[in-house]
């Protein structure tokens, strides 16, 4: 099996949480996922995200998916 190519999606969760004065624990509680899963997403280690989770994050943070995700051109 060939090695997996690293993705170039940046997660801007830190900025959004800071702008809203919200903690990882608070976001996790309001979205209904574990703080560990929020941290995995926040640190760019997630390999996937469910649309239902993305929708809930956007609802809680009052943002659009494009505010949360960006494509990094190398």
Short mmCIF file of C-alpha atoms in Angstrom, two decimals:
data_model
loop_
_atom_site.label_atom_id
_atom_site.label_comp_id
_atom_site.label_asym_id
_atom_site.label_seq_id
_atom_site.Cartn_x
_atom_site.Cartn_y
_atom_site.Cartn_z
CA UNK A 1 0.00 0.00 0.00
CA UNK A 2 1.51 3.39 -0.98
CA UNK A 3 2.09 5.93 1.83
CA UNK A 4 -0.74 8.33 2.43
CA UNK A 5 -0.19 11.80 1.04
CA UNK A 6 -0.58 14.55 3.66
CA UNK A 7 -3.63 16.74 3.22
CA UNK A 8 -3.43 20.50 2.72
CA UNK A 9 -6.56 21.52 4.59
CA UNK A 10 -6.01 24.02 7.38
CA UNK A 11 -8.40 24.11 10.31
CA UNK A 12 -9.02 27.58 11.72
CA UNK A 13 -10.73 26.42 14.89
CA UNK A 14 -8.25 28.20 17.20
CA UNK A 15 -9.11 31.58 15.70
CA UNK A 16 -12.85 30.97 15.82
CA UNK A 17 -12.78 29.77 19.42
CA UNK A 18 -10.66 32.75 20.49
CA UNK A 19 -12.93 35.21 18.68
CA UNK A 20 -15.94 33.80 20.50
CA UNK A 21 -14.26 33.38 23.89
CA UNK A 22 -15.06 29.67 23.85
CA UNK A 23 -13.02 26.73 25.11
CA UNK A 24 -12.48 23.34 23.50
CA UNK A 25 -14.48 21.77 26.34
CA UNK A 26 -17.41 24.16 25.83
CA UNK A 27 -17.46 23.57 22.07
CA UNK A 28 -17.29 19.81 22.58
CA UNK A 29 -20.19 19.93 25.03
CA UNK A 30 -22.35 22.11 22.79
CA UNK A 31 -21.59 20.05 19.64
CA UNK A 32 -21.94 16.70 21.37
CA UNK A 33 -18.47 15.30 20.70
CA UNK A 34 -15.54 14.61 23.01
CA UNK A 35 -12.93 17.27 23.79
CA UNK A 36 -10.33 14.83 22.40
CA UNK A 37 -12.12 14.82 19.03
CA UNK A 38 -12.26 18.63 19.02
CA UNK A 39 -8.50 18.70 19.76
CA UNK A 40 -7.78 16.23 16.95
CA UNK A 41 -9.69 18.48 14.57
CA UNK A 42 -8.14 21.67 15.97
CA UNK A 43 -4.61 20.31 15.60
CA UNK A 44 -5.13 19.23 12.00
CA UNK A 45 -4.83 15.51 12.74
CA UNK A 46 -8.37 14.59 11.69
CA UNK A 47 -8.65 12.53 8.52
CA UNK A 48 -12.37 13.15 8.12
CA UNK A 49 -15.30 15.03 9.59
CA UNK A 50 -18.96 14.13 9.34
CA UNK A 51 -21.16 16.72 7.71
CA UNK A 52 -23.47 16.52 10.73
CA UNK A 53 -20.54 17.42 13.01
CA UNK A 54 -19.39 20.20 10.69
CA UNK A 55 -22.96 21.54 10.57
CA UNK A 56 -23.24 21.57 14.36
CA UNK A 57 -19.81 23.27 14.75
CA UNK A 58 -20.88 25.95 12.28
CA UNK A 59 -24.18 26.38 14.12
CA UNK A 60 -22.49 26.71 17.53
CA UNK A 61 -19.75 29.03 16.26
CA UNK A 62 -22.13 30.96 13.99
CA UNK A 63 -19.85 30.51 11.00
CA UNK A 64 -19.68 29.02 7.52
CA UNK A 65 -17.58 25.93 6.63
CA UNK A 66 -15.21 28.24 4.73
CA UNK A 67 -14.54 30.14 7.95
CA UNK A 68 -13.38 26.90 9.53
CA UNK A 69 -11.57 25.17 6.63
CA UNK A 70 -9.03 26.51 4.16
CA UNK A 71 -7.02 24.90 1.36
CA UNK A 72 -3.28 25.51 1.68
CA UNK A 73 -1.45 25.88 -1.62
CA UNK A 74 2.15 24.73 -1.32
#
